[in-house]
């Protein structure tokens, strides 16, 4: 069995991260942020379907690692459906391939993917470094929780051995982006989200939909950001063009959702995983997921009055230091 052997001194003083991804455009940015952070050591990247199909996700991760000259990081393939076998993708937002439909003929092939299943790899690595590994489920859709739930189901001690878990997903104000009251990440696999929020004993940090939408990157700043004279900036401009066009076109529900700025949801959770001081206001509540409502299935409910006396509390992000966040974005494209 493969061992997560760390070269002597390579991780001293650094945060140990496992990144669980379903690489679309915002996942790509979040990956670049983590890869550029000097205080982070990435032990593994695990893949699942979500923004696009599982095959595309694996290819997209390898493409990002090649761009950032980090092909030494092991990548593992995971699930292609939710717990109930439902598949939801987001080609309208991320493009059919997840990265804006601007393929690279020289991208690495899937032969670089490790043979070990992602859930087993996550559990193994955490067992090798108990209490030290942060799991950043910063990536959208089913990857947010399905992989983590699979680890819990097959390795019951996994949650207690994690140092912390960062999630992008859910909502605090019954505000939906795909259903009346449901945020897409939790809507696509409510059962897995419920299990994770109810049973994980490690600290859980959540960047909700509302948190992300409140901290949009103004379009003028976005334009300056992607027009820097670097290879990474040119790449980000190319893959995000489809998403930017989708976010700015038309009126009605899309205008209300995206407003006057670029929203890269996964990057907000990654920002906190890198340096949690970027979150300037937060709150701890018992949270879980509605599984049965016809309009509210997949909605994250927040027990602000502690009526349910839920044992495990999650930390919900409320306010962000935008100057610090922008600096992290700039560092990612250097």
Coordinates of C-alpha atoms in Angstrom, one line a residue:
X1 CA 0.0 0.0 0.0
X2 CA 1.2 3.5 -0.8
X3 CA 2.6 5.6 2.0
X4 CA 2.3 9.4 2.3
X5 CA 6.0 9.8 3.0
X6 CA 7.0 13.4 3.5
X7 CA 10.6 14.4 2.7
X8 CA 12.5 15.6 5.8
X9 CA 11.5 19.1 6.8
X10 CA 9.2 19.6 3.8
X11 CA 6.1 20.1 5.9
X12 CA 7.5 21.6 9.1
X13 CA 5.3 24.5 10.2
X14 CA 3.0 23.9 7.3
X15 CA -0.7 23.0 7.2
X16 CA -1.3 19.5 5.9
X17 CA -4.2 19.4 3.5
X18 CA -6.2 16.9 1.5
X19 CA -8.1 18.6 -1.3
X20 CA -11.4 17.0 -2.4
X21 CA -12.4 18.4 -5.8
X22 CA -14.8 18.3 -8.7
X23 CA -12.7 20.7 -10.7
X24 CA -14.7 23.4 -12.4
X25 CA -13.5 27.0 -12.8
X26 CA -13.8 28.0 -9.2
X27 CA -12.2 24.8 -8.1
X28 CA -9.3 25.5 -10.5
X29 CA -8.8 28.9 -8.8
X30 CA -9.0 27.4 -5.3
X31 CA -6.4 24.8 -6.4
X32 CA -4.1 27.5 -7.6
X33 CA -4.5 29.4 -4.3
X34 CA -3.5 26.3 -2.3
X35 CA -0.6 25.5 -4.6
X36 CA 0.7 29.0 -4.3
X37 CA 0.4 29.2 -0.5
X38 CA 3.8 28.9 1.2
X39 CA 2.3 27.7 4.5
X40 CA 0.5 24.7 2.9
X41 CA 1.6 21.2 2.1
X42 CA -0.8 19.2 -0.1
X43 CA -0.8 15.5 0.7
X44 CA -3.3 14.4 -1.9
X45 CA -6.0 15.5 -4.3
X46 CA -9.1 13.4 -4.5
X47 CA -11.6 13.6 -7.4
X48 CA -15.3 13.2 -7.7
X49 CA -18.0 14.2 -10.2
X50 CA -19.9 17.4 -9.8
X51 CA -19.3 20.5 -11.9
X52 CA -18.5 18.0 -14.7
X53 CA -18.2 14.2 -15.0
X54 CA -15.6 12.2 -13.1
X55 CA -13.4 11.6 -16.1
X56 CA -13.2 15.4 -16.9
X57 CA -12.5 16.1 -13.2
X58 CA -9.5 13.8 -13.2
X59 CA -8.2 15.4 -16.4
X60 CA -8.8 18.9 -15.1
X61 CA -6.8 18.3 -11.9
X62 CA -3.9 17.0 -13.8
X63 CA -4.1 20.0 -16.1
X64 CA -3.9 22.3 -13.1
X65 CA -1.0 20.5 -11.6
X66 CA 0.9 20.7 -14.9
X67 CA 0.3 24.4 -15.1
X68 CA 1.6 24.9 -11.6
X69 CA 4.5 22.5 -12.0
X70 CA 3.3 20.3 -9.2
X71 CA 2.8 16.9 -10.9
X72 CA 4.4 15.2 -7.9
X73 CA 1.2 15.6 -5.9
X74 CA -0.8 12.3 -5.9
X75 CA -4.3 12.3 -7.4
X76 CA -7.0 9.8 -6.7
X77 CA -10.3 9.0 -8.5
X78 CA -13.5 8.6 -6.5
X79 CA -17.3 8.5 -7.0
X80 CA -19.2 9.3 -10.2
X81 CA -22.7 9.7 -8.6
X82 CA -24.3 10.8 -5.3
X83 CA -25.4 8.3 -2.6
X84 CA -28.8 7.8 -4.4
X85 CA -27.2 7.6 -7.8
X86 CA -28.3 11.0 -8.9
X87 CA -26.0 13.0 -11.3
X88 CA -26.1 16.8 -11.6
X89 CA -23.5 18.7 -13.6
X90 CA -23.1 22.5 -14.2
X91 CA -22.1 22.9 -17.8
X92 CA -24.1 26.0 -18.2
X93 CA -21.8 27.7 -15.7
X94 CA -18.4 25.9 -16.0
X95 CA -18.6 24.6 -19.6
X96 CA -19.1 21.0 -20.6
X97 CA -15.6 20.0 -19.7
X98 CA -15.7 22.0 -16.4
X99 CA -12.9 24.4 -17.5
X100 CA -14.7 26.7 -19.9
X101 CA -14.5 24.4 -22.9
X102 CA -11.0 25.6 -23.9
X103 CA -9.2 22.2 -24.1
X104 CA -5.4 21.7 -24.0
X105 CA -4.2 19.1 -26.4
X106 CA -1.0 18.7 -24.4
X107 CA -2.8 18.1 -21.0
X108 CA -1.5 15.1 -19.0
X109 CA -3.4 11.8 -19.4
X110 CA -5.4 9.9 -16.8
X111 CA -2.6 7.3 -16.5
X112 CA -1.2 9.7 -13.9
X113 CA -4.2 9.0 -11.6
X114 CA -3.3 6.6 -8.7
X115 CA -5.0 3.2 -8.6
X116 CA -6.1 3.5 -5.0
X117 CA -9.7 4.6 -4.5
X118 CA -10.0 8.2 -3.3
X119 CA -12.0 7.3 -0.1
X120 CA -9.4 4.7 0.9
X121 CA -6.5 7.1 0.2
X122 CA -8.1 9.8 2.3
X123 CA -8.6 7.5 5.3
X124 CA -5.1 6.0 4.9
X125 CA -3.4 9.4 4.9
X126 CA -5.3 10.7 7.9
X127 CA -4.4 7.5 9.8
X128 CA -0.8 8.2 9.0
X129 CA -1.0 11.8 10.4
X130 CA -3.8 11.6 13.0
X131 CA -4.9 15.0 14.3
X132 CA -2.8 16.9 11.7
X133 CA -4.6 16.8 8.4
X134 CA -7.2 19.4 7.4
X135 CA -9.6 18.2 4.7
X136 CA -10.6 21.0 2.4
X137 CA -13.9 20.0 0.8
X138 CA -13.8 23.4 -0.7
X139 CA -15.1 22.2 -4.1
X140 CA -18.6 22.3 -5.1
X141 CA -21.4 19.8 -5.8
X142 CA -21.3 16.3 -4.6
X143 CA -17.6 16.4 -3.8
X144 CA -18.3 18.6 -0.9
X145 CA -19.6 15.7 1.1
X146 CA -20.0 12.5 -0.8
X147 CA -16.4 11.5 -0.6
X148 CA -16.2 12.4 3.1
X149 CA -19.4 10.4 3.8
X150 CA -17.8 7.4 2.0
X151 CA -14.7 7.7 4.3
X152 CA -17.0 7.8 7.3
X153 CA -19.0 4.8 6.2
X154 CA -16.0 2.6 5.5
X155 CA -13.6 4.1 8.1
X156 CA -15.7 5.1 11.2
X157 CA -12.8 6.7 13.0
X158 CA -11.9 9.0 10.1
X159 CA -13.8 12.0 11.4
X160 CA -12.1 11.9 14.8
X161 CA -8.7 11.8 13.3
X162 CA -9.2 14.9 11.1
X163 CA -7.9 18.2 12.4
X164 CA -10.6 20.1 10.6
X165 CA -13.0 20.1 7.7
X166 CA -13.7 23.1 5.4
X167 CA -16.8 23.0 3.3
X168 CA -18.2 25.3 0.6
X169 CA -21.9 24.6 0.5
X170 CA -25.2 25.1 2.1
X171 CA -27.1 28.2 3.0
X172 CA -28.1 30.1 6.1
X173 CA -31.0 32.2 5.0
X174 CA -33.1 29.7 3.0
X175 CA -31.7 31.3 -0.2
X176 CA -31.3 28.9 -3.1
X177 CA -29.5 28.9 -6.4
X178 CA -31.0 25.9 -8.0
X179 CA -34.2 25.4 -5.9
X180 CA -36.3 27.8 -3.9
X181 CA -34.5 27.1 -0.7
X182 CA -31.6 24.9 -1.8
X183 CA -27.9 25.5 -2.6
X184 CA -26.6 23.2 -5.3
X185 CA -23.8 21.5 -3.4
X186 CA -26.1 20.2 -0.7
X187 CA -29.1 19.7 -3.1
X188 CA -27.1 17.2 -5.2
X189 CA -26.5 14.9 -2.2
X190 CA -28.5 15.9 0.8
X191 CA -28.1 12.5 2.5
X192 CA -24.3 12.7 2.5
X193 CA -24.4 16.3 3.7
X194 CA -26.7 15.4 6.5
X195 CA -24.4 12.5 7.6
X196 CA -21.3 14.7 7.6
X197 CA -22.9 17.6 9.5
X198 CA -24.5 15.3 12.0
X199 CA -21.7 12.9 12.8
X200 CA -18.3 14.6 12.3
X201 CA -16.6 15.5 15.6
X202 CA -13.7 17.5 14.2
X203 CA -14.1 21.3 13.8
X204 CA -16.3 22.0 10.7
X205 CA -16.1 25.3 8.9
X206 CA -18.6 26.3 6.3
X207 CA -18.5 29.0 3.6
X208 CA -22.2 29.2 2.7
X209 CA -23.7 30.5 -0.5
X210 CA -24.7 33.8 1.2
X211 CA -21.1 34.3 2.5
X212 CA -19.8 33.9 -1.1
X213 CA -22.4 36.2 -2.7
X214 CA -21.8 38.9 -0.1
X215 CA -18.1 39.1 -1.0
X216 CA -18.2 39.3 -4.8
X217 CA -15.1 40.5 -6.7
X218 CA -16.1 43.7 -8.5
X219 CA -15.9 43.3 -12.3
X220 CA -13.3 46.0 -12.7
X221 CA -11.0 44.3 -10.2
X222 CA -11.7 40.9 -11.9
X223 CA -10.5 42.4 -15.2
X224 CA -7.3 43.8 -13.7
X225 CA -6.7 40.4 -12.0
X226 CA -7.1 38.2 -15.1
X227 CA -5.2 40.6 -17.3
X228 CA -1.9 40.4 -15.4
X229 CA 1.1 39.4 -17.6
X230 CA 1.6 35.8 -16.3
X231 CA 0.9 32.4 -17.7
X232 CA -1.5 31.6 -14.8
X233 CA -3.4 34.8 -15.3
X234 CA -3.8 34.1 -19.0
X235 CA -5.0 30.6 -18.2
X236 CA -7.5 31.9 -15.7
X237 CA -8.8 34.5 -18.1
X238 CA -9.3 31.8 -20.7
X239 CA -11.1 29.3 -18.6
X240 CA -13.2 31.8 -16.7
X241 CA -14.5 33.7 -19.8
X242 CA -17.5 31.3 -20.1
X243 CA -18.4 31.7 -16.5
X244 CA -18.0 35.5 -16.5
X245 CA -20.2 35.8 -19.6
X246 CA -22.8 33.6 -18.0
X247 CA -22.8 35.6 -14.8
X248 CA -23.1 39.0 -16.5
X249 CA -25.7 38.3 -19.2
X250 CA -29.4 38.9 -18.9
X251 CA -31.5 39.9 -16.0
X252 CA -33.9 38.2 -13.6
X253 CA -32.7 35.4 -11.4
X254 CA -29.1 35.3 -12.7
X255 CA -28.7 39.1 -12.1
X256 CA -30.1 38.7 -8.6
X257 CA -27.8 35.8 -7.8
X258 CA -24.5 37.1 -9.2
X259 CA -25.1 40.8 -8.9
X260 CA -22.2 43.1 -9.9
X261 CA -19.2 40.9 -9.5
X262 CA -17.4 37.7 -10.1
X263 CA -18.2 34.9 -7.6
X264 CA -15.8 32.0 -7.3
X265 CA -17.4 30.2 -4.5
X266 CA -14.8 27.5 -3.7
X267 CA -12.1 30.1 -3.4
X268 CA -13.7 31.5 -0.2
X269 CA -13.4 28.2 1.6
X270 CA -9.9 27.7 0.3
X271 CA -9.0 31.2 1.5
X272 CA -9.9 30.3 5.0
X273 CA -8.2 26.9 4.9
X274 CA -5.0 28.7 4.0
X275 CA -5.4 31.4 6.6
X276 CA -8.5 31.5 8.8
X277 CA -7.8 35.1 9.8
X278 CA -9.3 36.1 6.5
X279 CA -12.7 35.4 8.1
X280 CA -13.4 38.4 10.3
X281 CA -16.8 37.4 11.7
X282 CA -18.2 33.9 12.3
X283 CA -20.8 32.1 14.3
X284 CA -21.2 28.6 15.7
X285 CA -24.5 26.8 15.3
X286 CA -26.0 23.3 15.1
X287 CA -26.7 22.7 11.5
X288 CA -28.1 19.9 9.4
X289 CA -29.9 19.3 6.1
X290 CA -33.6 19.0 5.3
X291 CA -34.2 15.6 3.5
X292 CA -37.9 15.5 3.0
X293 CA -39.5 18.9 2.1
X294 CA -40.9 19.3 -1.4
X295 CA -39.4 22.8 -1.6
X296 CA -36.7 22.6 1.0
X297 CA -35.0 19.2 0.4
X298 CA -31.3 19.9 0.4
X299 CA -31.6 23.2 2.4
X300 CA -29.1 23.5 5.3
X301 CA -31.1 24.6 8.4
X302 CA -29.4 26.6 11.1
X303 CA -30.6 26.0 14.7
X304 CA -29.8 29.6 15.9
X305 CA -31.9 29.1 19.0
X306 CA -30.3 25.7 19.9
X307 CA -33.8 24.2 20.1
X308 CA -32.6 20.8 18.7
X309 CA -29.6 20.7 21.1
X310 CA -27.4 19.3 18.3
X311 CA -24.2 17.9 19.8
X312 CA -21.9 19.0 17.0
X313 CA -21.7 22.7 16.1
X314 CA -20.4 24.0 12.8
X315 CA -18.7 27.4 12.3
X316 CA -20.4 29.5 9.7
X317 CA -18.4 32.2 8.0
X318 CA -20.1 35.6 8.0
X319 CA -17.6 38.4 7.0
X320 CA -14.4 38.3 5.0
X321 CA -11.3 40.6 4.9
X322 CA -11.6 41.4 1.2
X323 CA -8.2 43.0 0.9
X324 CA -6.6 39.8 2.3
X325 CA -8.7 37.7 0.0
X326 CA -7.7 39.7 -3.0
X327 CA -4.0 39.3 -2.1
X328 CA -4.5 35.6 -2.0
X329 CA -6.1 35.7 -5.5
X330 CA -3.2 37.8 -6.8
X331 CA -0.7 35.3 -5.3
X332 CA -2.4 32.5 -7.1
X333 CA -1.7 34.0 -10.5
X334 CA 1.9 35.0 -10.0

